[in-house]
Amino acid sequence: MKMIDIIAAKKSGNAHAQEEINFLIRGMLDGSIADYQISAWLMAVCLKGMNFEESYMLTDAMAYSGDVIDLSSLGSHIVDKHSTGGVGDKTTLILTPLLAAAGVPVAKLSGRGLGFTGGTIDKLESIPGLRTSLSNDEFINQVKNIGAAIASQTANLVPADKKLYELRDVTCTVDSISLIAASVVSKKFAAGANTIILDVKFGSGAFMKTLEEAEELSVTMAEIGKRAGKPVVCVITSMEQPLGNAIGNGIEVFESIQTLNNEGPEDLTELCLYLGALSLLKAGKVKDIEKGKEILREKLIDGSALEKFKQMIIAQGGNIEYIENPEKLIDTKFAFELTAESSGYVNKLDALTVAKASKALGTGREKKEDTIDYTAGILLNKKTGDKINKGDLLAKIYSNSIESGHNSREILSHAYQISSDKPEKPELIIKVVESA
Amino acid sequence: MKMIDIIAAKKSGNAHAQEEINFLIRGMLDGSIADYQISAWLMAVCLKGMNFEESYMLTDAMAYSGDVIDLSSLGSHIVDKHSTGGVGDKTTLILTPLLAAAGVPVAKLSGRGLGFTGGTIDKLESIPGLRTSLSNDEFINQVKNIGAAIASQTANLVPADKKLYELRDVTCTVDSISLIAASVVSKKFAAGANTIILDVKFGSGAFMKTLEEAEELSVTMAEIGKRAGKPVVCVITSMEQPLGNAIGNGIEVFESIQTLNNEGPEDLTELCLYLGALSLLKAGKVKDIEKGKEILREKLIDGSALEKFKQMIIAQGGNIEYIENPEKLIDTKFAFELTAESSGYVNKLDALTVAKASKALGTGREKKEDTIDYTAGILLNKKTGDKINKGDLLAKIYSNSIESGHNSREILSHAYQISSDKPEKPELIIKVVESA
């Protein structure tokens, strides 16, 4: 088998066989296939596409390209919830203890972030002392003991994805639905789950900009799951405005604690209950979504979800004082207020612009080596559909530098669009895609 | 400017600006743009195409990427004839002295070959002692003194083409009309000509397999020439069967000598006269093709063309005994005959199969380091349309090994297709393409 023949086949729009894809992934990792051949193939994939069967075969080859976590000792239904990423998305921090409180163990591997804010791991690490690099045994044992753990990915999980992504990033070949689907799902397979719930976000603050793209990606991922015998259920949600009110790192933990205490923002709470109920349903714990939401809501009200969160933080070495007194998580040197310059309604609150305002505070990384500011962030006081009067507080900005605080406020002022007519309240959960 | 934006533009099917193409070529050569980015771009070019303007801009950037030969001291009309390559194509060996004999100086830079037989330079080097690596001054002075020189390309002529071709070859991105056109024409521009006559071959033994492809390539090259203010005239010719009767290296020089002596095969002689007359026409020496052919035919008859060839061989240090006694050029240890097993007509003589039969004798290279057999080769006795009787000699095989001679004969036997009906004599010169 020769790589040039594989490139030629894709260039002509032909479908690959499993052995071709295996050859490619193996050769890429052992260095026998050069980067310039992989990148020519990647461009052909972007322009000619891959069918569901090929997408599945690629996912499979990638999933088993490195270590695979064995979670079978935790039970037969291992559910993993994952989000394609958005502004203010802290659902993992809430869902992990919430499901554990409802008796469903969650062994969650998460990533750090490159972008406007950190990833789930960065957010967690805003709690001093907290360790996220757990050994495989520590990770499994913690889930067995308290039902919940969130750890950072080990180096050798899906090395094929790491290598492919590095090349895609510099060759303008990121935006292939098949490549994105394989990247997302292969990591879930390698992380040991056999039922995967994916929050597929679309809109200004998401990777997928339109509902159509989100649907195409969702269908592809569901079809991959079907072929692998591991159900993939996609929940398509809007990311036109940030999720919840907090954007940053520590500030998102702060809001997660509020939410676990049943005092969180309505949209964030609703999404967590929905995704959690879907997980209970797929794990065979409840008969329908409504019953699942009812059970989970009770865990927010009776304090058991927050208690589970504390157990997890303690188990991973985090300073519990920061959970007892969460305002410590947003203890910045300065704070700034953005107020309304006119009265009316918030017609639009652009997620991407909010993300940029957050980035200006140092909440994200451009390169892996960059450090991030854990306490800085934005707390939105008004969101789309809200009525405002001139002078009202729109958002509060937590910053450790006056200059970046001012910059952030200037950017954030462009995120708000005010109108005189009352806009419709935007829908958050749009649809569920799963294969038959 | 960033390479990733250039890739993105081509991926979306947008046309490049000159500065983007210059940036790409410069960055490729100075190493600031990685091979994997170039190859992703190459695939996008193959699948999205380039318009005439872009093809011209790429040609221009490539042509001036290294040394450029200055031939202005030789006159104002510098004509260069070049062939896209075919089986048995020795026209350069004949045309160079023929035009010189007619008073048109020819300063010809040629290449070695990778493939079934050598390139023009390899064929010439079958004459013992002959030097083809001439310094720039030697080259120009020889043309000034005797009107003709054929030299091998210096290392730094069009380095961008060399680098691009290496990448195209291993990434399945060779077959883009724009990239092929830019590769061919940039080398001609760098070699100093201001009028270019291109023999664009199509068929079994050519790179372009169909007339349509040859036409598309010709139109693109003519349009590039128009934009550069350097006319490119394309003569589309058939390469379904070999040109002339000799295929190899020394054996093609042997047939060139016969042709320069007006004793060559009809098809080869006709093509040389046509291409030569076109050169005279474009150099302003004659009013029409017929007059040009008449003048050139006279040079074959009166011996002046062959005399010019001898002067050139002597000037480049070649052993003239091999020209006086050309059978020395095919002095192999063994010779084999392929005879007809039935009577009828040669219905088809497949150029590619003949080339493979020649390769079996060691006449070509697979890698640059390979050595070639200068004396081995094939002499066809019957070609398409010829009547044959059972037992007639179809072709003679000159070989330095019994085993390879037998192999070659076995392959060659499949090149001939015999039919009972008399086929039409195939046309050689199909059409001329030049821009308005």
PDB file of C-alpha atoms in Angstrom, chain A residues 4 7-8 11 35-37 39-41 43-44 46-48 167-175, chain B residues 4 7-8 11 35-37 39-41 43-44 46-48 167-175:
ATOM      1  CA  ILE A   4       0.191   8.393  -2.860  1.00  0.00           C
ATOM      2  CA  ILE A   7      -4.243  10.528  -1.763  1.00  0.00           C
ATOM      3  CA  ALA A   8      -5.178   9.789  -5.387  1.00  0.00           C
ATOM      4  CA  LYS A  11      -8.648  13.320  -4.753  1.00  0.00           C
ATOM      5  CA  ASP A  35       3.500  15.479   6.845  1.00  0.00           C
ATOM      6  CA  TYR A  36       3.262  16.907   3.315  1.00  0.00           C
ATOM      7  CA  GLN A  37       1.459  13.770   2.179  1.00  0.00           C
ATOM      8  CA  SER A  39      -1.733  17.510   4.467  1.00  0.00           C
ATOM      9  CA  ALA A  40      -2.432  16.944   0.762  1.00  0.00           C
ATOM     10  CA  TRP A  41      -4.804  14.148   1.824  1.00  0.00           C
ATOM     11  CA  MET A  43      -7.152  19.034   1.759  1.00  0.00           C
ATOM     12  CA  ALA A  44      -8.637  16.361  -0.515  1.00  0.00           C
ATOM     13  CA  CYS A  46     -12.011  18.808   2.960  1.00  0.00           C
ATOM     14  CA  LEU A  47     -12.906  19.270  -0.703  1.00  0.00           C
ATOM     15  CA  LYS A  48     -14.224  15.793  -1.527  1.00  0.00           C
ATOM     16  CA  LEU A 167      -1.428  19.682  10.765  1.00  0.00           C
ATOM     17  CA  ARG A 168      -5.026  20.726  10.151  1.00  0.00           C
ATOM     18  CA  ASP A 169      -4.484  23.874  12.157  1.00  0.00           C
ATOM     19  CA  VAL A 170      -1.693  25.128   9.867  1.00  0.00           C
ATOM     20  CA  THR A 171      -3.040  23.897   6.524  1.00  0.00           C
ATOM     21  CA  CYS A 172      -6.562  25.337   6.608  1.00  0.00           C
ATOM     22  CA  THR A 173      -8.101  21.877   6.829  1.00  0.00           C
ATOM     23  CA  VAL A 174      -9.890  22.164  10.160  1.00  0.00           C
ATOM     24  CA  ASP A 175     -13.414  22.662   8.856  1.00  0.00           C
TER      25      ASP A 175
ATOM     26  CA  ILE B   4      -2.753  29.792   5.755  1.00  0.00           C
ATOM     27  CA  ILE B   7      -4.456  28.166   1.294  1.00  0.00           C
ATOM     28  CA  ALA B   8      -7.888  29.274   2.537  1.00  0.00           C
ATOM     29  CA  LYS B  11      -9.645  26.176  -0.968  1.00  0.00           C
ATOM     30  CA  ASP B  35       6.235  21.671   2.772  1.00  0.00           C
ATOM     31  CA  TYR B  36       2.980  20.544   4.379  1.00  0.00           C
ATOM     32  CA  GLN B  37       1.470  23.955   3.718  1.00  0.00           C
ATOM     33  CA  SER B  39       1.204  20.508  -0.467  1.00  0.00           C
ATOM     34  CA  ALA B  40      -2.195  21.425   0.999  1.00  0.00           C
ATOM     35  CA  TRP B  41      -2.216  24.410  -1.362  1.00  0.00           C
ATOM     36  CA  MET B  43      -4.149  19.889  -3.641  1.00  0.00           C
ATOM     37  CA  ALA B  44      -6.496  22.877  -3.471  1.00  0.00           C
ATOM     38  CA  CYS B  46      -5.677  20.648  -8.347  1.00  0.00           C
ATOM     39  CA  LEU B  47      -9.280  20.549  -7.153  1.00  0.00           C
ATOM     40  CA  LYS B  48     -10.239  24.223  -7.553  1.00  0.00           C
ATOM     41  CA  LEU B 167       6.356  17.872  -3.767  1.00  0.00           C
ATOM     42  CA  ARG B 168       3.789  17.348  -6.535  1.00  0.00           C
ATOM     43  CA  ASP B 169       5.353  14.012  -7.378  1.00  0.00           C
ATOM     44  CA  VAL B 170       4.774  12.587  -3.887  1.00  0.00           C
ATOM     45  CA  THR B 171       1.421  14.213  -3.111  1.00  0.00           C
ATOM     46  CA  CYS B 172      -0.564  13.238  -6.200  1.00  0.00           C
ATOM     47  CA  THR B 173      -0.756  16.833  -7.386  1.00  0.00           C
ATOM     48  CA  VAL B 174       1.033  16.543 -10.708  1.00  0.00           C
ATOM     49  CA  ASP B 175      -2.008  16.601 -12.979  1.00  0.00           C
TER      50      ASP B 175
END
